[in-house]
Short mmCIF file of C-alpha atoms in Angstrom, two decimals:
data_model
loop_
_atom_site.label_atom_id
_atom_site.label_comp_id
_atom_site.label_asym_id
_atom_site.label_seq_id
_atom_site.Cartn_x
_atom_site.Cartn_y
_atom_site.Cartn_z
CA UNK A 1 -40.18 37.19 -137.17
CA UNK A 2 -37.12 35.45 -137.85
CA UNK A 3 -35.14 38.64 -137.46
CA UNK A 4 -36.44 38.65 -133.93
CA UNK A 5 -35.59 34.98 -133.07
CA UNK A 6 -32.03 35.71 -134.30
CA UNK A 7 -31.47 39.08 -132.28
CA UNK A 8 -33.13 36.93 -129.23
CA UNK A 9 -30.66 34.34 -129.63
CA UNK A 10 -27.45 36.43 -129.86
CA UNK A 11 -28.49 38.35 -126.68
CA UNK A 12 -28.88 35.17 -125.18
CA UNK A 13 -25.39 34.16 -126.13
CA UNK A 14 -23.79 37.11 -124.96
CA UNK A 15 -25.66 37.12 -121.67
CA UNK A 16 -24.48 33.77 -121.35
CA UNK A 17 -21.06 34.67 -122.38
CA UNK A 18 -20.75 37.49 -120.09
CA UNK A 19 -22.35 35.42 -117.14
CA UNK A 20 -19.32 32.86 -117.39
CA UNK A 21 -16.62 35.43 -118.38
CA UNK A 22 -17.66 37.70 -114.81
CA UNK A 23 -16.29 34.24 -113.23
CA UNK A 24 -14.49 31.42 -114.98
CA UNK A 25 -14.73 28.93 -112.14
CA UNK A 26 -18.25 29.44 -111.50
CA UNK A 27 -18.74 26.23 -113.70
CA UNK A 28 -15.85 24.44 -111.62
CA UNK A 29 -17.17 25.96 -108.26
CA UNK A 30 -20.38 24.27 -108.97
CA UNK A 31 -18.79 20.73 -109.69
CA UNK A 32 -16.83 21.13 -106.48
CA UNK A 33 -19.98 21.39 -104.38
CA UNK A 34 -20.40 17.49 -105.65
CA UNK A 35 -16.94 16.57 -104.69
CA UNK A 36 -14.79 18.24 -102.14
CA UNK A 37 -11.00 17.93 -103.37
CA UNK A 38 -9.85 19.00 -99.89
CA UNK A 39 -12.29 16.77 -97.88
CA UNK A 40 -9.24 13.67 -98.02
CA UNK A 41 -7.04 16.48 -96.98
CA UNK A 42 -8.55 17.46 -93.80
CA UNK A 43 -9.94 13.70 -92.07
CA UNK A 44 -6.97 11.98 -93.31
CA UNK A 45 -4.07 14.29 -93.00
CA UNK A 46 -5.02 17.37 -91.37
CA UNK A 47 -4.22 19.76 -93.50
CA UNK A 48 -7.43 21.96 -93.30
CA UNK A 49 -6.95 24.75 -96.40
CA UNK A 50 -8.23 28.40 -95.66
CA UNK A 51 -10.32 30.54 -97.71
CA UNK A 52 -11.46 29.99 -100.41
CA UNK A 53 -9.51 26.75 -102.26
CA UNK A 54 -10.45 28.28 -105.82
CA UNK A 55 -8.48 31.64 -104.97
CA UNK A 56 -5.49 29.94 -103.93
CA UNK A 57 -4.76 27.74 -107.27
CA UNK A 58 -6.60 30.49 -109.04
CA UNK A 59 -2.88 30.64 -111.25
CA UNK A 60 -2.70 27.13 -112.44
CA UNK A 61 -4.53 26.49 -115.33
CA UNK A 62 -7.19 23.40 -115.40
CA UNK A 63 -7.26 23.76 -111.35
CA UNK A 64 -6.10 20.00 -110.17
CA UNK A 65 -4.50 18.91 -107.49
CA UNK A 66 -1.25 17.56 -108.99
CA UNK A 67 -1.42 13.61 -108.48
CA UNK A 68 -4.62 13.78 -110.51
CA UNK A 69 -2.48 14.35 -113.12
CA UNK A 70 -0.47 10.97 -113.21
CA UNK A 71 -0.87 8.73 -116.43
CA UNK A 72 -4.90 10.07 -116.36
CA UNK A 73 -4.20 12.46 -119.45
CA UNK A 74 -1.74 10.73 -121.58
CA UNK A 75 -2.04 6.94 -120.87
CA UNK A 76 -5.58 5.54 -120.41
CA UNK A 77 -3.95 2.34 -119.81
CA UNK A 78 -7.74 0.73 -119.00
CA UNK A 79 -9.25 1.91 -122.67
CA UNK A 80 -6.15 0.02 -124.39
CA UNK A 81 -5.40 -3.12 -122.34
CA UNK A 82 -8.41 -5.89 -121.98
CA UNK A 83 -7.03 -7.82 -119.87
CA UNK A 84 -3.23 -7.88 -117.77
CA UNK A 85 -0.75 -10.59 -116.22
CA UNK A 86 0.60 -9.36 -112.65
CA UNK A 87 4.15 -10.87 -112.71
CA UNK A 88 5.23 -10.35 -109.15
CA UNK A 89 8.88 -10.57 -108.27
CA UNK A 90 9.42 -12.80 -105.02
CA UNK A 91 13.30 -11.28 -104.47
CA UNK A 92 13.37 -8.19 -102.08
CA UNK A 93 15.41 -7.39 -98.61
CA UNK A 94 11.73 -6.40 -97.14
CA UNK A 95 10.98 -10.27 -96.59
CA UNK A 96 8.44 -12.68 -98.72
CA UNK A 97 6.31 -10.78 -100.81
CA UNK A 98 3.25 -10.77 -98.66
CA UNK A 99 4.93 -9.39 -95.82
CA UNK A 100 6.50 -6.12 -98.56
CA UNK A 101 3.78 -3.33 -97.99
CA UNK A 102 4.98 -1.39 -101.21
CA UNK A 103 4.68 -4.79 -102.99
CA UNK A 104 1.44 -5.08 -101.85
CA UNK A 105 0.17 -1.83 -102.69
CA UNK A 106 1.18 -2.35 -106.04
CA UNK A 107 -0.96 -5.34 -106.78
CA UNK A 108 -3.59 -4.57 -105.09
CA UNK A 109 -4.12 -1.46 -106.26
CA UNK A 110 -3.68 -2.83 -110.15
CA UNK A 111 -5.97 -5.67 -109.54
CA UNK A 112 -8.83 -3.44 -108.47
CA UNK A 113 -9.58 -2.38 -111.97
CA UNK A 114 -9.79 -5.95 -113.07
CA UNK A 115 -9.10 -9.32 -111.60
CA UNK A 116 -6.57 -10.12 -113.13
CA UNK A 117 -4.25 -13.19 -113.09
CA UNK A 118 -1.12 -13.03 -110.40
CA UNK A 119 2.24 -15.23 -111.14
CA UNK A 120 5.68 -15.00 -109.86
CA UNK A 121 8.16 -14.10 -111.42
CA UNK A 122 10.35 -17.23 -110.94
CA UNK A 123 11.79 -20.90 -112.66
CA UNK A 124 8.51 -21.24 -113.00
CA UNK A 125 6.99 -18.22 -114.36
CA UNK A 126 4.38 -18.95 -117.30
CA UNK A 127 4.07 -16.45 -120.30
CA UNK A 128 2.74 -18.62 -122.68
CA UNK A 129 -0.67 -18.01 -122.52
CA UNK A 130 -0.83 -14.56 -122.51
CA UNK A 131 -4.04 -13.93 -124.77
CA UNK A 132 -3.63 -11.05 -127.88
CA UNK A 133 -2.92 -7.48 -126.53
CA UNK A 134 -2.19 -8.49 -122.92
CA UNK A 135 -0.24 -6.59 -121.16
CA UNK A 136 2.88 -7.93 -118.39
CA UNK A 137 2.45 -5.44 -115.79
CA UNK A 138 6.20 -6.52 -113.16
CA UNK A 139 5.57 -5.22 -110.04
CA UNK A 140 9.37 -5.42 -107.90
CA UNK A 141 11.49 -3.23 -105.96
CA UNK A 142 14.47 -1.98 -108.54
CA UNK A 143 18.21 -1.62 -107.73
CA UNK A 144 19.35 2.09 -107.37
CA UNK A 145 22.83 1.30 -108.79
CA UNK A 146 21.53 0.07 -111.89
CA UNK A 147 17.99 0.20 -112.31
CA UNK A 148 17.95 -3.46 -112.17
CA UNK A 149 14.88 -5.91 -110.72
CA UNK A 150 16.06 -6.83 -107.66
CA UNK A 151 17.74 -10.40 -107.69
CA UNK A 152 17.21 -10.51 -111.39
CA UNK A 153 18.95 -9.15 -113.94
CA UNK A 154 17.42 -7.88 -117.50
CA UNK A 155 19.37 -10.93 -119.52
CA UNK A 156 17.77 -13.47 -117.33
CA UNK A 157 13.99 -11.74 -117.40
CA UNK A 158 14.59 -11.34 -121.12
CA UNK A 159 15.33 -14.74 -121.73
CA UNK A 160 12.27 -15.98 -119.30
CA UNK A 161 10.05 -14.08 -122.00
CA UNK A 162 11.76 -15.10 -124.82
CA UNK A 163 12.84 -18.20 -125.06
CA UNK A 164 11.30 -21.94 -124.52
CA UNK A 165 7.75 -23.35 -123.85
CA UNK A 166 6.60 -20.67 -121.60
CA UNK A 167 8.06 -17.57 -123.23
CA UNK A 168 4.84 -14.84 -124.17
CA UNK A 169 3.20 -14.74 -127.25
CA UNK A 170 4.55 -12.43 -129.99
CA UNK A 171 0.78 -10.92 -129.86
CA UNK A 172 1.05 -9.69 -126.30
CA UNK A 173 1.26 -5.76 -126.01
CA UNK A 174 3.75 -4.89 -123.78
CA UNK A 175 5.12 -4.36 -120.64
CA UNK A 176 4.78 -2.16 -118.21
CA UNK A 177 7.94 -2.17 -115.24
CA UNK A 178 6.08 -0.97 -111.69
CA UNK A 179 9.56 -0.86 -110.11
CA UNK A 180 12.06 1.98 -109.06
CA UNK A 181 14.38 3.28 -111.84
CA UNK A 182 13.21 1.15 -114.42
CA UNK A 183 12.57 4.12 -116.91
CA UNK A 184 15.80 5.96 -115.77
CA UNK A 185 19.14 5.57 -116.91
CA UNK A 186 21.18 5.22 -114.24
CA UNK A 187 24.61 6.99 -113.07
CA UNK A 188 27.26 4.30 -114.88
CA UNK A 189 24.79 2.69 -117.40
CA UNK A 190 24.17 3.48 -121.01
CA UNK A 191 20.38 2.50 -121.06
CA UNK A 192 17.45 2.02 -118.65
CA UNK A 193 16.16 -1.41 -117.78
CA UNK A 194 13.19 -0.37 -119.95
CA UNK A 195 15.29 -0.01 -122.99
CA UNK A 196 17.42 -3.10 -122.50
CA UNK A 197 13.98 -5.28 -122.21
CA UNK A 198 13.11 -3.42 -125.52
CA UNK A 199 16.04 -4.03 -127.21
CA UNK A 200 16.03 -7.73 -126.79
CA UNK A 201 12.54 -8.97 -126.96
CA UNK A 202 12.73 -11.01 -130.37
CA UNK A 203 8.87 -9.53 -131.88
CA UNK A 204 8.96 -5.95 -132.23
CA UNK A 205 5.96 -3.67 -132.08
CA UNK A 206 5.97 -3.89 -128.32
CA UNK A 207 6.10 -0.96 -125.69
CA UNK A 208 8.20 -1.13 -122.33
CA UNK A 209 7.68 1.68 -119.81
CA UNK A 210 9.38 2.15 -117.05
CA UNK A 211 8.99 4.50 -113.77
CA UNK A 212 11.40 7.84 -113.92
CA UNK A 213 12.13 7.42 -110.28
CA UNK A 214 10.17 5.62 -107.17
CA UNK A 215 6.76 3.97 -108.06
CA UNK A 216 4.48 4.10 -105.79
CA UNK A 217 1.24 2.29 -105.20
CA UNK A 218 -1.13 4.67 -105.06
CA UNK A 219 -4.98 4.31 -106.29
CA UNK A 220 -4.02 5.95 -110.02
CA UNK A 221 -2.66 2.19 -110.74
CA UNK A 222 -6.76 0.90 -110.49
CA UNK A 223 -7.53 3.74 -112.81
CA UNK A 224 -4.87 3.83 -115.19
CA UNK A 225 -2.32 1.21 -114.38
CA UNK A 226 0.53 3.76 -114.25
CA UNK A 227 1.91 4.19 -110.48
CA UNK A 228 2.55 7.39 -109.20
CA UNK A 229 6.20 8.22 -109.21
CA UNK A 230 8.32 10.37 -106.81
CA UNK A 231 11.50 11.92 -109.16
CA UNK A 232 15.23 11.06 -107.59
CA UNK A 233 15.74 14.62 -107.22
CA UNK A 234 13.01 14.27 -104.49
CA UNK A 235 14.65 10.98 -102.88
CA UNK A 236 14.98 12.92 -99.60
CA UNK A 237 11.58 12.55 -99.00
CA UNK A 238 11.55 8.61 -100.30
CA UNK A 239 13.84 8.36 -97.11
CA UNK A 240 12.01 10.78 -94.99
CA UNK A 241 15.06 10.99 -92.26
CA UNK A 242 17.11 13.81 -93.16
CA UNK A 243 14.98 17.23 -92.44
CA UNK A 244 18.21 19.55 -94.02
CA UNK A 245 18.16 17.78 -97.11
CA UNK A 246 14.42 17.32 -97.14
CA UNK A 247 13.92 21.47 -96.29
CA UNK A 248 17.06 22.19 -99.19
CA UNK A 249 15.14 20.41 -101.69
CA UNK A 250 11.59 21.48 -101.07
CA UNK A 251 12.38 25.30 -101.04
CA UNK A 252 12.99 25.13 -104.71
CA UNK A 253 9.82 23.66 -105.86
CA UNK A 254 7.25 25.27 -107.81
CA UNK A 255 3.78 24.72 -106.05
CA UNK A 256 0.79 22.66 -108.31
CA UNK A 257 -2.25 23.80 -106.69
CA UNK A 258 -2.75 24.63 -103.02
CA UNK A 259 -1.43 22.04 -101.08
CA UNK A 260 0.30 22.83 -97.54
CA UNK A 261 0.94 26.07 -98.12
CA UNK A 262 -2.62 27.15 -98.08
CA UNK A 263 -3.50 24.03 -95.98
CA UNK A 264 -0.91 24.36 -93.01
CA UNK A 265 0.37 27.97 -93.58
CA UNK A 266 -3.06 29.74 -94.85
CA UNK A 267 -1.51 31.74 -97.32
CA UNK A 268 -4.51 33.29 -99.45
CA UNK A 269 -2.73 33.34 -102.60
CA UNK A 270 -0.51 30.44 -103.88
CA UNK A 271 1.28 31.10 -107.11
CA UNK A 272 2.92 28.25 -109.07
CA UNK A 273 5.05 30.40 -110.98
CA UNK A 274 7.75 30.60 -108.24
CA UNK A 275 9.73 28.69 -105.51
CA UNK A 276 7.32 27.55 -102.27
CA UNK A 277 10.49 29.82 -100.26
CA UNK A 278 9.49 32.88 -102.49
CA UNK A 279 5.89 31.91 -102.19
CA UNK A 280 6.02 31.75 -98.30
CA UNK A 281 8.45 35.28 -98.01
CA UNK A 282 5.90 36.77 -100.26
CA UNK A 283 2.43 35.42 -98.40
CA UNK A 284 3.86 35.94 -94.80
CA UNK A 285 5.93 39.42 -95.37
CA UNK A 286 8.82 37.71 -93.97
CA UNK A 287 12.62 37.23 -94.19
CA UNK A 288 14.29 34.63 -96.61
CA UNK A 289 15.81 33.39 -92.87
CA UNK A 290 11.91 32.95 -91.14
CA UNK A 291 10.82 31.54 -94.53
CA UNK A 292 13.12 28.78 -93.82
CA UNK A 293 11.89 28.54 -90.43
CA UNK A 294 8.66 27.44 -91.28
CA UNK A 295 9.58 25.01 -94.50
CA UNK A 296 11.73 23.49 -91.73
CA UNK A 297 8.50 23.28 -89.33
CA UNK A 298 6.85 21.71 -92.48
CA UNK A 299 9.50 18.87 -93.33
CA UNK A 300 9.14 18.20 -89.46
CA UNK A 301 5.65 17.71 -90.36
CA UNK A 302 6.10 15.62 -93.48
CA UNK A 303 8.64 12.82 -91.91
CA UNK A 304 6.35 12.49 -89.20
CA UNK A 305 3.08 11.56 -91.14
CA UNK A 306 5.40 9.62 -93.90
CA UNK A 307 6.56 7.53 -91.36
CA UNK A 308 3.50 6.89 -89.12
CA UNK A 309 1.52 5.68 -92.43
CA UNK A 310 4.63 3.45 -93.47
CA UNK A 311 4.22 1.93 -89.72
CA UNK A 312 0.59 1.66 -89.89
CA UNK A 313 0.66 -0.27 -93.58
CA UNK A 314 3.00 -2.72 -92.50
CA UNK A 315 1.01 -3.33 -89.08
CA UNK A 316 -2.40 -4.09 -91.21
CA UNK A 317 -0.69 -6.12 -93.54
CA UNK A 318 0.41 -8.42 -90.71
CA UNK A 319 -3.46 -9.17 -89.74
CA UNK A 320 -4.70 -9.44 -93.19
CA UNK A 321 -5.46 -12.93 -93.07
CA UNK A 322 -3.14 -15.34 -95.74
CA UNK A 323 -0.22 -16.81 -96.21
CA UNK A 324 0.82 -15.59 -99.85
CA UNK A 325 0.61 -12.44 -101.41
CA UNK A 326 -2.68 -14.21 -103.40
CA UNK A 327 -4.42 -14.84 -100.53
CA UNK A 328 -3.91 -11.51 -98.71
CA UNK A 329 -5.42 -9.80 -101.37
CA UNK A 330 -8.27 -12.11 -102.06
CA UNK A 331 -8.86 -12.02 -98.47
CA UNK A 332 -9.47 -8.15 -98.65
CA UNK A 333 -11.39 -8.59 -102.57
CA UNK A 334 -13.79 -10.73 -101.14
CA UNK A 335 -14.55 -8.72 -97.29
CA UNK A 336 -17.74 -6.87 -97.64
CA UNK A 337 -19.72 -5.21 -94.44
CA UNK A 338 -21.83 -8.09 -94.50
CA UNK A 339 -19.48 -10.93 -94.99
CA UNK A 340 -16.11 -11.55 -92.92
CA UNK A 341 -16.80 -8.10 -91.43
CA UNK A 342 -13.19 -8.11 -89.38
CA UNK A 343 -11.49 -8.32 -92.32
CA UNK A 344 -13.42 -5.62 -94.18
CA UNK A 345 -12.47 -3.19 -91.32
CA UNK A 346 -8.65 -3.96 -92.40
CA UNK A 347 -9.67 -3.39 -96.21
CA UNK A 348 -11.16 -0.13 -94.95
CA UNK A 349 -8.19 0.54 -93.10
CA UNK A 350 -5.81 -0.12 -95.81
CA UNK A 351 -7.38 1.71 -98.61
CA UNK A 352 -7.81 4.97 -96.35
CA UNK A 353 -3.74 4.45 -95.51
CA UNK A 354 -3.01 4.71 -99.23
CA UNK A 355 -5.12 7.51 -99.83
CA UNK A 356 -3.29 9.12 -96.87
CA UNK A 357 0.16 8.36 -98.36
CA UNK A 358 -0.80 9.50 -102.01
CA UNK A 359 -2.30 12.93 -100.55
CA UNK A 360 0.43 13.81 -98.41
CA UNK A 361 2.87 13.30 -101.42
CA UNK A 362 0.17 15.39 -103.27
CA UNK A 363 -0.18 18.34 -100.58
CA UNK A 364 3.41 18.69 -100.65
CA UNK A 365 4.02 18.77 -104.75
CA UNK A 366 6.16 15.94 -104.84
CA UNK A 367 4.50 13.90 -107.56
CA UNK A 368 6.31 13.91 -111.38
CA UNK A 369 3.91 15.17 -113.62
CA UNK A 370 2.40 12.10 -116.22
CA UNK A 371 4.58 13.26 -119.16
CA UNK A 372 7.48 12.78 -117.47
CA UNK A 373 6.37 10.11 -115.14
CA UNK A 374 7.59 7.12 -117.42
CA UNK A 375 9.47 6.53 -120.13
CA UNK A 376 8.52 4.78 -123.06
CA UNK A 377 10.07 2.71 -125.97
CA UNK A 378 9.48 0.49 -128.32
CA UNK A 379 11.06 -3.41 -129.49
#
């Protein structure tokens, strides 16, 4: 009898084994049916994919769209940190902090995982009661020359955290820079902004990250409080204005996943292991010249869509009611369908703008990948 059982449950095994090795993705075909990953893709952006979306990434392992990948795998930022300070840096050539879209973006998108406590970073900034393991999460624009927080150099922020009444605790964390550059070392300096604030915090044990190129705020920072970030190779498309440079630069990326080429272009197959040019010669049977042609067509596409969400972001943030960065973001926190129903309409608004930006940057494989995304070091 037990002989039986056992020669019942092998062929059971096997059957099963055989049933998942005829298709590997059957298991990930059936999860899709819950949640579309191209559903964003084609009411927010347009870019409708055709056939069938598990043939075309069929190549790249784990089968994810490549922003899924930023700070998710590597940097569960929400599992380690119980609670954060949002130091908000009022300098920038884009006006007062509440009228600074990326600004915006930034905070609003951190404080949606937790409510937590917004100061600016100014004479009077307050560190001093930062509770044990908090994390100082900067949100600023950075300086491309240097790496720098705008208006404020990495002596003077050091020396806000370090010394007198209001410095932080030796038993915070860390900090975490959500500004341009502030992981990179730039062309001229001999350390990033991340490793100068490491260097001369006076408790050691802490981490400073900083961004390898242009943070975004994009809804990864609710989930893990790492931004998305754009590389500098790829700061043609931060600009958005020069198609050439733009067209130059995207023909030599490698593809994650299906993205515009399937979505705009239909190719059936998209393979990550060589340029999008090669990839679009080889789908379309064309010449290197026509391949061109339509990577051209596509960074027409791109600066178009980049730029009408830019407009669009800074139009809503004008009629979200309050005078502060604060209050603009409480106002949207606190509009439900039921209650202040105008202003929930701009929340709606908003939210579906940022989702637009982060999968257009997505479709077109321009995020960094979360191991390089930001770099890390310690005091």
């Amino acid at each position: 009898m037990k002989q039986a059982q056992r020669r019942a449950a092998q062929h059971k095994a096997v059957s099963v084994q055989r049933r998942y090795s005829a298709n590997p993705f059957q298991l990930l075909q059936h999860k899709s049916a819950v949640e579309n990953p191209f559903q964003l893709l084609k009411t927010d952006t347009g870019l409708q994919p055709k056939g069938n979306p598990m043939q075309v990434i069929a190549g790249k392992t784990g089968l994810q769209r490549q922003g899924d990948n930023a700070a998710k795998k590597d940097l569960p930022v929400q599992a380690k940190t119980i609670q954060r300070l949002i130091a908000v840096n009022p300098h920038s050539s884009h006006g007062e902090p509440h009228e600074d879209y990326a600004i915006m973006k930034v905070v609003q998108q951190l404080r949606k995982f937790k409510k937590d406590k917004i100061i600016m970073l100014d004479g009077a900034a307050d560190f001093s009661t930062m509770a044990q393991g908090e994390t100082l999460y900067i949100a600023s624009h950075g300086v491309s020359d240097t790496g720098q927080l705008a208006s404020l150099n990495h002596d003077v922020l050091i020396n806000k955290l370090t010394v007198g009444a209001r410095k932080a605790p030796a038993h915070i964390s860390g900090i975490v820079l959500l500004s341009c550059y502030g992981g990179e070392v730039r062309e001229g300096q001999d350390q990033s902004l991340a490793q100068k604030l490491a260097a001369g915090l006076t408790t050691g044990g802490k981490t400073v990250e900083g961004a390898n190129g242009f943070s975004f705020g994009t809804p990864n920072l609710a989930e893990t409080g790492r931004s998305n970030v754009l590389s500098s190779d790829n700061i043609a498309f931060y600009k958005a204005d020069d198609i050439d440079a733009m067209a130059a630069r995207w023909e030599t990326l490698m593809p994650a996943g299906a993205g515009v080429l399937a979505g705009r272009l239909g190719l059936d197959y998209v393979n990550p292991g060589i340029t999008t040019l090669n990839n679009i010669r080889n789908g379309k049977n064309i010449s290197e010249g026509a391949a061109r042609g339509y990577i051209k067509t596509l960074m027409t596409h791109f600066k178009s869509v980049s730029r009408g969400i830019e407009s669009q972001l800074t139009a809503t943030l004008a009629l979200i009611p309050g005078a502060s960065l604060i209050e603009k973001i409480e106002s949207l926190e606190s509009a439900t369908p039921n209650h202040n129903k105008p202003v929930y309409k701009l929340k709606v608004r908003w939210e579906k703008l940022i989702q637009q930006q982060f999968n257009l940057f997505n479709d077109y494989y321009l995020w960094t990948g979360s191991e390089e995304a930001f770099s890390v070091h310690r005091s």
